[in-house]
XYZ file of C-alpha atoms in Angstrom:
257
model
C -46.848 -35.901 -12.545
C -45.585 -34.723 -15.642
C -42.943 -32.005 -15.842
C -45.018 -27.710 -15.864
C -43.636 -25.703 -19.048
C -43.227 -22.806 -20.110
C -46.060 -22.421 -22.903
C -43.860 -20.598 -25.505
C -42.182 -22.341 -28.017
C -39.994 -19.445 -29.473
C -36.537 -20.559 -29.291
C -34.933 -16.451 -28.791
C -38.066 -16.560 -25.851
C -36.842 -19.814 -24.194
C -33.245 -18.726 -24.376
C -34.136 -15.192 -22.643
C -35.588 -16.356 -20.113
C -32.701 -19.229 -19.292
C -30.885 -15.901 -18.904
C -33.103 -14.527 -17.035
C -33.464 -17.324 -14.960
C -29.395 -18.129 -14.337
C -29.247 -14.516 -13.396
C -32.087 -15.201 -10.516
C -29.914 -18.242 -9.241
C -26.539 -16.136 -9.370
C -28.297 -13.957 -7.450
C -29.623 -16.441 -5.326
C -26.498 -17.629 -5.064
C -24.568 -13.751 -3.866
C -27.320 -13.615 -1.247
C -26.834 -17.542 0.571
C -23.529 -16.415 0.539
C -24.146 -13.637 3.040
C -24.729 -14.125 6.779
C -27.550 -12.652 8.298
C -25.280 -9.615 10.134
C -24.058 -9.457 6.901
C -26.998 -8.206 5.080
C -26.925 -4.994 7.578
C -23.347 -3.694 5.744
C -22.997 -1.459 2.269
C -24.139 -2.249 -0.964
C -21.753 -0.661 -3.576
C -25.389 1.894 -4.592
C -24.448 5.044 -2.189
C -27.845 5.043 0.487
C -28.676 1.278 -0.227
C -27.311 -1.391 1.890
C -27.819 -4.835 1.043
C -30.963 -4.900 2.280
C -32.079 -2.511 0.396
C -30.724 -4.390 -3.288
C -31.984 -7.395 -1.930
C -35.968 -6.037 -1.449
C -35.770 -3.701 -4.110
C -34.494 -7.613 -6.619
C -37.554 -8.921 -4.128
C -40.540 -6.460 -5.433
C -39.066 -5.754 -8.956
C -40.083 -9.340 -8.775
C -43.941 -8.681 -7.583
C -43.996 -5.588 -10.035
C -42.592 -7.566 -13.536
C -45.238 -10.618 -12.500
C -48.230 -7.390 -12.400
C -46.956 -7.084 -16.142
C -46.952 -10.371 -16.933
C -50.236 -10.229 -15.420
C -51.602 -7.348 -17.764
C -50.988 -9.464 -20.909
C -52.624 -12.823 -19.830
C -55.214 -11.151 -18.244
C -56.172 -7.710 -20.309
C -56.744 -5.952 -17.354
C -53.674 -3.161 -16.796
C -51.901 -3.471 -13.671
C -49.288 -1.788 -13.078
C -46.036 -2.002 -11.853
C -45.913 -0.226 -9.026
C -48.655 2.672 -8.017
C -46.651 5.190 -7.807
C -42.474 6.228 -7.227
C -43.484 7.588 -4.073
C -44.898 3.947 -3.432
C -42.422 2.151 -5.449
C -39.542 3.849 -2.858
C -42.028 3.467 0.403
C -42.050 -0.309 -0.107
C -38.321 -0.940 -0.800
C -37.587 1.251 2.565
C -39.585 -0.925 4.506
C -38.845 -4.574 2.889
C -35.462 -2.844 4.002
C -36.593 -3.360 7.436
C -37.648 -6.887 7.144
C -35.717 -9.898 9.298
C -33.346 -11.571 7.742
C -35.690 -14.320 6.934
C -38.165 -12.326 5.906
C -36.306 -10.936 3.361
C -35.156 -13.990 2.334
C -38.064 -15.264 2.086
C -39.301 -12.341 -0.041
C -36.498 -12.550 -2.747
C -36.862 -16.193 -3.101
C -41.108 -16.407 -3.310
C -41.477 -13.415 -5.222
C -38.911 -15.289 -8.129
C -40.742 -17.779 -7.927
C -43.792 -16.455 -8.222
C -43.141 -14.515 -10.834
C -40.716 -17.391 -12.416
C -44.852 -19.632 -12.786
C -46.659 -15.991 -14.245
C -43.643 -16.572 -16.936
C -44.494 -20.012 -17.312
C -48.185 -19.952 -17.986
C -48.239 -17.252 -20.243
C -49.972 -18.505 -23.399
C -46.914 -18.177 -26.097
C -49.534 -15.650 -27.836
C -50.096 -13.192 -24.589
C -46.184 -12.632 -25.062
C -47.015 -9.624 -27.568
C -49.380 -8.096 -25.436
C -48.485 -4.529 -24.659
C -47.916 -3.300 -21.343
C -46.624 -0.243 -19.880
C -43.233 0.167 -17.382
C -42.756 2.080 -14.552
C -41.127 4.582 -16.898
C -44.029 4.975 -19.286
C -42.610 2.945 -22.285
C -45.615 0.332 -23.876
C -43.414 -2.383 -24.628
C -44.750 -6.152 -25.815
C -44.751 -8.401 -23.007
C -41.136 -10.409 -23.941
C -39.740 -7.268 -22.544
C -40.023 -8.153 -18.666
C -37.186 -10.710 -19.933
C -35.349 -8.401 -20.563
C -35.766 -6.030 -17.998
C -36.064 -8.748 -15.419
C -32.242 -10.024 -16.844
C -30.859 -6.690 -16.110
C -31.593 -6.422 -12.843
C -30.716 -9.922 -10.856
C -27.347 -9.624 -13.526
C -26.210 -5.861 -12.492
C -28.053 -6.015 -8.897
C -26.147 -9.027 -8.334
C -22.808 -7.215 -8.242
C -24.429 -4.472 -6.047
C -24.221 -6.759 -2.874
C -20.810 -6.732 -2.974
C -20.032 -10.366 -1.686
C -17.358 -10.950 -4.585
C -19.720 -10.858 -7.694
C -18.136 -8.853 -10.635
C -19.301 -7.250 -14.360
C -16.806 -9.898 -15.283
C -19.274 -12.861 -13.971
C -22.227 -11.909 -15.966
C -22.747 -13.656 -19.250
C -21.132 -11.528 -22.789
C -24.830 -11.427 -24.556
C -26.261 -10.010 -21.496
C -22.964 -6.741 -21.347
C -23.325 -6.303 -24.800
C -26.900 -5.595 -24.740
C -26.940 -3.196 -21.043
C -24.062 -1.358 -23.143
C -26.690 -0.799 -26.089
C -28.869 0.738 -23.929
C -27.295 2.526 -22.141
C -25.309 4.222 -25.259
C -28.573 4.352 -26.661
C -29.960 6.277 -23.734
C -26.919 8.268 -23.499
C -27.536 8.933 -27.822
C -31.826 10.185 -27.226
C -30.444 12.804 -24.685
C -27.569 13.866 -26.731
C -25.581 13.518 -23.125
C -23.094 11.659 -25.062
C -21.683 14.879 -27.316
C -17.361 14.577 -28.013
C -18.030 10.368 -26.214
C -16.240 7.795 -27.778
C -17.075 3.783 -26.074
C -14.134 1.450 -26.851
C -14.331 -2.227 -26.201
C -10.874 -3.577 -26.166
C -11.811 -7.685 -26.748
C -15.162 -7.934 -28.043
C -17.221 -6.913 -31.419
C -20.519 -4.450 -31.308
C -23.283 -5.022 -33.454
C -23.255 -2.183 -35.835
C -20.227 -0.068 -35.385
C -16.399 -0.757 -35.767
C -15.309 -4.314 -33.772
C -14.396 -3.783 -30.710
C -15.470 -0.188 -30.889
C -18.754 1.686 -29.864
C -19.630 4.791 -30.952
C -21.122 7.561 -28.866
C -22.147 11.393 -30.365
C -19.592 14.415 -31.447
C -16.764 13.835 -33.019
C -16.087 17.604 -32.133
C -12.808 18.697 -30.749
C -11.889 17.733 -26.912
C -14.050 14.148 -27.976
C -12.798 11.641 -25.205
C -12.248 8.124 -25.437
C -13.418 5.517 -22.860
C -11.792 1.839 -23.305
C -11.652 -0.857 -21.695
C -12.784 -4.554 -21.829
C -16.224 -4.826 -22.373
C -17.039 -6.077 -18.291
C -15.017 -3.537 -17.251
C -16.746 -0.335 -19.878
C -20.264 -1.616 -18.730
C -19.409 -0.975 -15.083
C -18.285 1.777 -15.783
C -21.101 2.914 -17.693
C -23.763 1.660 -14.575
C -21.794 4.245 -12.984
C -19.969 1.615 -10.771
C -16.614 2.644 -11.324
C -13.352 3.035 -12.995
C -11.607 0.085 -12.737
C -9.918 -1.640 -15.392
C -11.163 1.541 -17.701
C -8.922 4.530 -19.022
C -9.612 7.860 -21.090
C -7.810 10.593 -23.920
C -8.514 13.705 -24.699
C -8.100 14.241 -28.104
C -5.523 10.777 -27.498
C -3.400 12.289 -24.768
C -4.152 10.264 -22.328
C -5.915 11.281 -18.320
C -4.694 11.671 -15.036
C -9.116 9.932 -13.812
C -11.573 8.514 -16.169
C -14.960 10.984 -16.425
C -17.729 9.921 -14.787
C -20.742 8.724 -17.527
C -23.953 10.530 -18.242
C -26.938 8.938 -16.267
C -28.732 6.269 -18.008
C -31.703 5.574 -16.032
């Protein structure tokens, strides 16, 4: 039997799909390293156990698959019926037996992968709406999933770190975060400096924040540490100064989602 391949031939999209699939495989590996009893342990997300993280990642795949179905058929199929329904789904999923929870992740990942694979090339440009109300082309779903699986692999608190996430993913994620801050004006007086990677469109190794008024705080560190801080997952590996004077503690990053 001939191997089934992605219908799209766009090289950039194929590369993005590969990154998402690698992230899914990485999440699966960290999940499979956990014994069933360890799923009850705390994740890095306040109030969520590892069970919540697995349930969220599983149902997220189903939700994104609905957007791909929308792009392919033209029939509107929202990610979730409502924010309340999404939250209820995650809470319910967290109560599943270990084998059911693992199957949820495995089966939903396969389903999404098939939907991506079989989407006609021209349908990737069809518009869909995210749970936040953004209208985006279907190709944006690949990044949406990439971000989920790589970051939540770390949230399982099973040895993965932001240093395990590929540099292109970290770079785009930081750009997304700083763009969100800028759009809300929550980055006023904040400068984020990346010490080990050039950032496109900025000075080498530097990602600008908002206002340069007095009292500017600069948060510095390697890309992985800066993204960890920017996503609200800790300050290890980053330092902060105010007006050039080192601070004893690094301030919490502004909210980004």
